[in-house]
PDB file of C-alpha atoms in Angstrom:
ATOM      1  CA  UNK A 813       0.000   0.000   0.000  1.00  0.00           C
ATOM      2  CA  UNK A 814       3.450   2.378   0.437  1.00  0.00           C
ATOM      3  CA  UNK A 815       3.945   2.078  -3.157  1.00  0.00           C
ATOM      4  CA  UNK A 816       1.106   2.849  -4.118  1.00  0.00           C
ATOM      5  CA  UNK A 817       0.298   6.041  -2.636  1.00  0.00           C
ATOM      6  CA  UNK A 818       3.957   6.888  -4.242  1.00  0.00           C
ATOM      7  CA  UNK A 819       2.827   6.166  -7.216  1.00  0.00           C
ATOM      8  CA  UNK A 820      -0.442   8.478  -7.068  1.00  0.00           C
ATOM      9  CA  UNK A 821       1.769  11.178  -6.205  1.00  0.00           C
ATOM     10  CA  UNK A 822       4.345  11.069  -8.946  1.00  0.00           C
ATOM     11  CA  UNK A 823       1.595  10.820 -11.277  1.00  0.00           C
ATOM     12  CA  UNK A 824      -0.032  13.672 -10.144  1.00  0.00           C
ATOM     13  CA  UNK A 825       3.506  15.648 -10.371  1.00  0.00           C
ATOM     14  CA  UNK A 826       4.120  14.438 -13.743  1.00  0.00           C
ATOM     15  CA  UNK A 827       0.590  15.494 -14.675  1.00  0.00           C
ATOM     16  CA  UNK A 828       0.885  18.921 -13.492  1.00  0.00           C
ATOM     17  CA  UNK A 829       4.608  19.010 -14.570  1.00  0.00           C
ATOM     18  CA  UNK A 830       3.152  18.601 -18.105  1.00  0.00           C
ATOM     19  CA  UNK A 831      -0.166  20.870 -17.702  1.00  0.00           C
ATOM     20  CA  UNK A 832       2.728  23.625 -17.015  1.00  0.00           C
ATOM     21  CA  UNK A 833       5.026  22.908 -20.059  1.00  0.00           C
ATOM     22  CA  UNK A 834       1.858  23.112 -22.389  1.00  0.00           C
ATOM     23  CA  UNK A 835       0.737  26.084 -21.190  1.00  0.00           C
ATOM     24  CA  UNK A 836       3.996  27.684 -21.396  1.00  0.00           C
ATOM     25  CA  UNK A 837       4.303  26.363 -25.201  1.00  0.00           C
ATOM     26  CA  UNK A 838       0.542  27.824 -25.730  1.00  0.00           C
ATOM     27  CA  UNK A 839       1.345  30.631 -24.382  1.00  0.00           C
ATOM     28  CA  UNK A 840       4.846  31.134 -26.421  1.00  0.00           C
ATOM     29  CA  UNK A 841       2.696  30.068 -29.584  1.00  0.00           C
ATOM     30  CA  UNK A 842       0.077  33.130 -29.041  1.00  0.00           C
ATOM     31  CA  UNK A 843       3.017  35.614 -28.487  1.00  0.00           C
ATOM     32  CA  UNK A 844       4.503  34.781 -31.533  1.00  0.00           C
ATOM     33  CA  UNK A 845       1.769  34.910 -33.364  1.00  0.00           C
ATOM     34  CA  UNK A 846       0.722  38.234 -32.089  1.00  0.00           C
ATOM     35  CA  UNK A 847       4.421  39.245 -32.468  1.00  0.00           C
ATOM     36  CA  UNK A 848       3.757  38.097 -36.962  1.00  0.00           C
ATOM     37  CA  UNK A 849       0.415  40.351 -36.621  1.00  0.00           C
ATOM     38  CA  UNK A 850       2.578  43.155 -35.871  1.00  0.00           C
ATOM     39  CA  UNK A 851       5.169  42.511 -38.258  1.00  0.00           C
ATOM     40  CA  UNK A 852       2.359  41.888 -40.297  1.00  0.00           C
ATOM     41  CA  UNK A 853       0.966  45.511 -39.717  1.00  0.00           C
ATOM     42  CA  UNK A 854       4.055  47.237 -39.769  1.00  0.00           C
ATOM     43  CA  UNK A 855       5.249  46.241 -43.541  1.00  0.00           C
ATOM     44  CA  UNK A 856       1.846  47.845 -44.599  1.00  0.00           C
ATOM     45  CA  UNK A 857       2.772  51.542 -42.744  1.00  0.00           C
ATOM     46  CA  UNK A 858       6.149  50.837 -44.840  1.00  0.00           C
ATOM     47  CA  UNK A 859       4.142  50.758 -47.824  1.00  0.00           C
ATOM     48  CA  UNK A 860       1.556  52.923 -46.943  1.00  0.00           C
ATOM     49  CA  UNK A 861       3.875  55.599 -46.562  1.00  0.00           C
ATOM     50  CA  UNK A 862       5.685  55.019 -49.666  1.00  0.00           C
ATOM     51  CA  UNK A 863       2.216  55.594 -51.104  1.00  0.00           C
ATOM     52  CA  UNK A 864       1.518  58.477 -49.394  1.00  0.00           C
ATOM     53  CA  UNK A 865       4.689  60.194 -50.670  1.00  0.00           C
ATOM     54  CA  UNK A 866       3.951  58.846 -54.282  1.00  0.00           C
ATOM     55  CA  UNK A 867       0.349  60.545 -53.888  1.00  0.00           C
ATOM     56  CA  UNK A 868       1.935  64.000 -52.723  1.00  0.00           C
ATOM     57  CA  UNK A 869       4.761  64.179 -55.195  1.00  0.00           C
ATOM     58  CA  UNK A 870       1.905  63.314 -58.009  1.00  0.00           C
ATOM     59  CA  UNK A 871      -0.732  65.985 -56.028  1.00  0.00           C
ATOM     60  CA  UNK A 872       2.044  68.797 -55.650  1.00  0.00           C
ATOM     61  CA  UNK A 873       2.923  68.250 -59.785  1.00  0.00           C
ATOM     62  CA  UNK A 874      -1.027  68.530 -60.695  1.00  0.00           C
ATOM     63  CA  UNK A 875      -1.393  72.123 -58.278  1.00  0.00           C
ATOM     64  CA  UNK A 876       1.546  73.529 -59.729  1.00  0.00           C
ATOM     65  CA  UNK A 877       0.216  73.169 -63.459  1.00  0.00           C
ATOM     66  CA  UNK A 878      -2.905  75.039 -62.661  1.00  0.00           C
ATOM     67  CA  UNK A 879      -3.433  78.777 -62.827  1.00  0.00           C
ATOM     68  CA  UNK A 880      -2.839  79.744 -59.279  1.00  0.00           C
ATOM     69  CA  UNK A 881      -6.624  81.062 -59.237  1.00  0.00           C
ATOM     70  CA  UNK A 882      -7.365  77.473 -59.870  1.00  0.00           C
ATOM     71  CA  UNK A 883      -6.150  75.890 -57.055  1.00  0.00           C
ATOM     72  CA  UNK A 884      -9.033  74.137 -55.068  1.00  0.00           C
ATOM     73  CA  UNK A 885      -9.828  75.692 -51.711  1.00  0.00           C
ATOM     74  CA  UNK A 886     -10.959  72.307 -49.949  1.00  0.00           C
ATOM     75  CA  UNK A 887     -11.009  69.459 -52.167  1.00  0.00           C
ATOM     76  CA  UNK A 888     -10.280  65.502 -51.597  1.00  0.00           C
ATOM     77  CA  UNK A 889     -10.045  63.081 -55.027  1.00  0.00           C
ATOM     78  CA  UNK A 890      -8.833  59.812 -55.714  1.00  0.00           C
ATOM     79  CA  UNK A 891      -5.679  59.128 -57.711  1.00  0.00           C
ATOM     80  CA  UNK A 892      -4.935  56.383 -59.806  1.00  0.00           C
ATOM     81  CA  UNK A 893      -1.531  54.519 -58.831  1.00  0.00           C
ATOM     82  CA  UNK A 894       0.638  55.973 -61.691  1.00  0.00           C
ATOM     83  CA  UNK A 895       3.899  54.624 -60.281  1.00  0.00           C
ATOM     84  CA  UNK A 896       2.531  51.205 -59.149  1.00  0.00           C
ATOM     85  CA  UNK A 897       2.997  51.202 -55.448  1.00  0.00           C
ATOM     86  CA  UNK A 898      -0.337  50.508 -54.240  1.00  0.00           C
ATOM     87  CA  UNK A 899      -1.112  46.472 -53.156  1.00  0.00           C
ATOM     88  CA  UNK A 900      -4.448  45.091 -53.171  1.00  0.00           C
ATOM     89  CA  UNK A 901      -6.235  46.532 -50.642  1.00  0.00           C
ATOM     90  CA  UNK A 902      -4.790  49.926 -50.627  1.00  0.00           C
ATOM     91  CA  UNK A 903      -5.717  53.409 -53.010  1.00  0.00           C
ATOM     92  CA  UNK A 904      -3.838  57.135 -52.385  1.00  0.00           C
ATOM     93  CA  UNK A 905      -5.994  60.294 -52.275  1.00  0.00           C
ATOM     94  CA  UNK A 906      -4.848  63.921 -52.323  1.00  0.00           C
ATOM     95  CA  UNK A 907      -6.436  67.129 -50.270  1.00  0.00           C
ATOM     96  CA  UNK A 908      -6.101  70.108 -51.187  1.00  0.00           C
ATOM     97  CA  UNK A 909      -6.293  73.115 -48.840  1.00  0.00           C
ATOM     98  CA  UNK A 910      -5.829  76.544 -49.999  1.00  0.00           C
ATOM     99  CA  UNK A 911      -7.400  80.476 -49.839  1.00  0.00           C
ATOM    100  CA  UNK A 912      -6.704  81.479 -53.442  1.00  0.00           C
ATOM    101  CA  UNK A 913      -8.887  84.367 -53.321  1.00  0.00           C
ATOM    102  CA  UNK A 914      -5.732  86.972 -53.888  1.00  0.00           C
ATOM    103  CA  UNK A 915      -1.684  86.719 -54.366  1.00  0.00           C
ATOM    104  CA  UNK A 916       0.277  85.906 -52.131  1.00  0.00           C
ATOM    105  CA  UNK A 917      -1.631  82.685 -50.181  1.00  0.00           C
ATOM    106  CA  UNK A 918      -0.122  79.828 -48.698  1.00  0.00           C
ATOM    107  CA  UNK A 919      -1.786  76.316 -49.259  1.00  0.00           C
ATOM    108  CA  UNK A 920      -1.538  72.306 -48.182  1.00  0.00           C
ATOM    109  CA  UNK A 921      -1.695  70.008 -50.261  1.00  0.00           C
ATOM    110  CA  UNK A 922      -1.672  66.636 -48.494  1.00  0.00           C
ATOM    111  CA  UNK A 923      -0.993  62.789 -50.178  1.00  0.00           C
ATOM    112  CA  UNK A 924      -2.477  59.814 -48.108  1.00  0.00           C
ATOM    113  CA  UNK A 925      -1.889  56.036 -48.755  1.00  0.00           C
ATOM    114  CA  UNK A 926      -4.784  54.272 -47.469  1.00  0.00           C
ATOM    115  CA  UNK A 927      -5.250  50.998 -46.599  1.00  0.00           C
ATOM    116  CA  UNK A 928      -9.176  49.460 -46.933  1.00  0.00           C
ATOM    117  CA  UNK A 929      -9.254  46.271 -44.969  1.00  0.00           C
ATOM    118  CA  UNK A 930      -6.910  47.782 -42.197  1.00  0.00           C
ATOM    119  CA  UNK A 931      -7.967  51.163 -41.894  1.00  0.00           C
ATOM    120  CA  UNK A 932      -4.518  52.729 -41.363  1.00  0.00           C
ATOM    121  CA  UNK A 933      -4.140  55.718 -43.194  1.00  0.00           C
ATOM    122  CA  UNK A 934      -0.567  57.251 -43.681  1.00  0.00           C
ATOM    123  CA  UNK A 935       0.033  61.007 -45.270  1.00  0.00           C
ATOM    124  CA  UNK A 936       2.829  63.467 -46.405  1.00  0.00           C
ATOM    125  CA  UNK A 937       2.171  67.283 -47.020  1.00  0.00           C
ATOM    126  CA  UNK A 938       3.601  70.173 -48.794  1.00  0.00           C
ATOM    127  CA  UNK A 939       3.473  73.229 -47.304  1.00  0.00           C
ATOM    128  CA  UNK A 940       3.823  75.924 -50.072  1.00  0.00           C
ATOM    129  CA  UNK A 941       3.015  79.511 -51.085  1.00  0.00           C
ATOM    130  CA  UNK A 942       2.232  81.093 -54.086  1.00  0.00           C
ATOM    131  CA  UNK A 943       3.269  84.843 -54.126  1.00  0.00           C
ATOM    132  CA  UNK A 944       3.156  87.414 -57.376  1.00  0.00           C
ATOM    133  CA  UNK A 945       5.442  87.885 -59.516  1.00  0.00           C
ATOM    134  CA  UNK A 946       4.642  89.793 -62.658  1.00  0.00           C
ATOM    135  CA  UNK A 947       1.365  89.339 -62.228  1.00  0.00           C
ATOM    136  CA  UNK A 948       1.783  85.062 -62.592  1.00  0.00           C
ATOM    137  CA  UNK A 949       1.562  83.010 -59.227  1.00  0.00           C
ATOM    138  CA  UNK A 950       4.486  81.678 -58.610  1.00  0.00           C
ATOM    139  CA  UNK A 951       4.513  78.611 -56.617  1.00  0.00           C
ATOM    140  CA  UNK A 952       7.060  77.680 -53.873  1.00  0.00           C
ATOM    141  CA  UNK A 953       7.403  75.037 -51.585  1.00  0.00           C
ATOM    142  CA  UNK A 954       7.603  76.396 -47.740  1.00  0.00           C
ATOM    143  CA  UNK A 955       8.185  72.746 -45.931  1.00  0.00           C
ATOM    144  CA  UNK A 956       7.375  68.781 -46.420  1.00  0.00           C
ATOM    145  CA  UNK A 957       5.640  67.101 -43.791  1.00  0.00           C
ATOM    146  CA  UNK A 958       5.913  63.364 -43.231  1.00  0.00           C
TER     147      UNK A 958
END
């Protein structure tokens, strides 16, 4: 009868012995996983941001073509990728911000790479001013804003 009791109590040691290894490996398995999820999450804002600064470079070349009376005041559109740099899943937009009612003014226009089934949204602005010269507007960039 000794023995036996031994026995019970090894095998409950051994039993909890092994609860606690497979909880720690369950418990290793969900960190890692949660640590791919964020690895996951952070290579989109990588290329988010690259399409961000594709939008405003393509955004700041469309507002300096335009009369500087025709600058939009408040105006979001879509953009087509023209360099490629969108995934599945993602589009860029530009917004433009601006008072062009009478030289000099000083206007935003901001790029954003947008991502649809995340939600994260990452933008780049220029800052710039259009003053007179000669009676054209002249436009000038004032700062870039990641």
């Amino acid at each position: 009868m000794i023995l036996m009791k031994r026995n019970g109590f090894i095998t409950v040691y051994i039993l909890a012995a092994g609860l606690t290894i497979l909880s720690t490996a369950i418990a290793s398995s969900v960190l890692a996983f949660s640590y791919l999820q964020t690895a996951k999450q952070y290579k989109e804002s990588i290329q988010l941001g690259y399409v961000a600064e594709s939008a405003m470079i393509v955004g700041w070349d469309d507002i300096r073509q335009r009369h500087w009376q025709q600058v939009p005041e408040k105006k979001t559109w879509k953009l087509e990728d023209v360099y490629g740099v969108t995934q599945e899943g993602q589009h860029m937009e530009i917004q433009c911000v601006s008072l062009s009612y009478q030289l000099p003014y000083n206007g935003t226009v901001r790029g954003m790479g947008i991502g649809d089934t995340s939600l994260m949204r990452r933008t780049g602005a220029v800052v710039f001013r259009v003053e007179n010269e000669n009676g054209n507007g002249v436009f000038s960039v004032r700062q870039i804003r990641y």
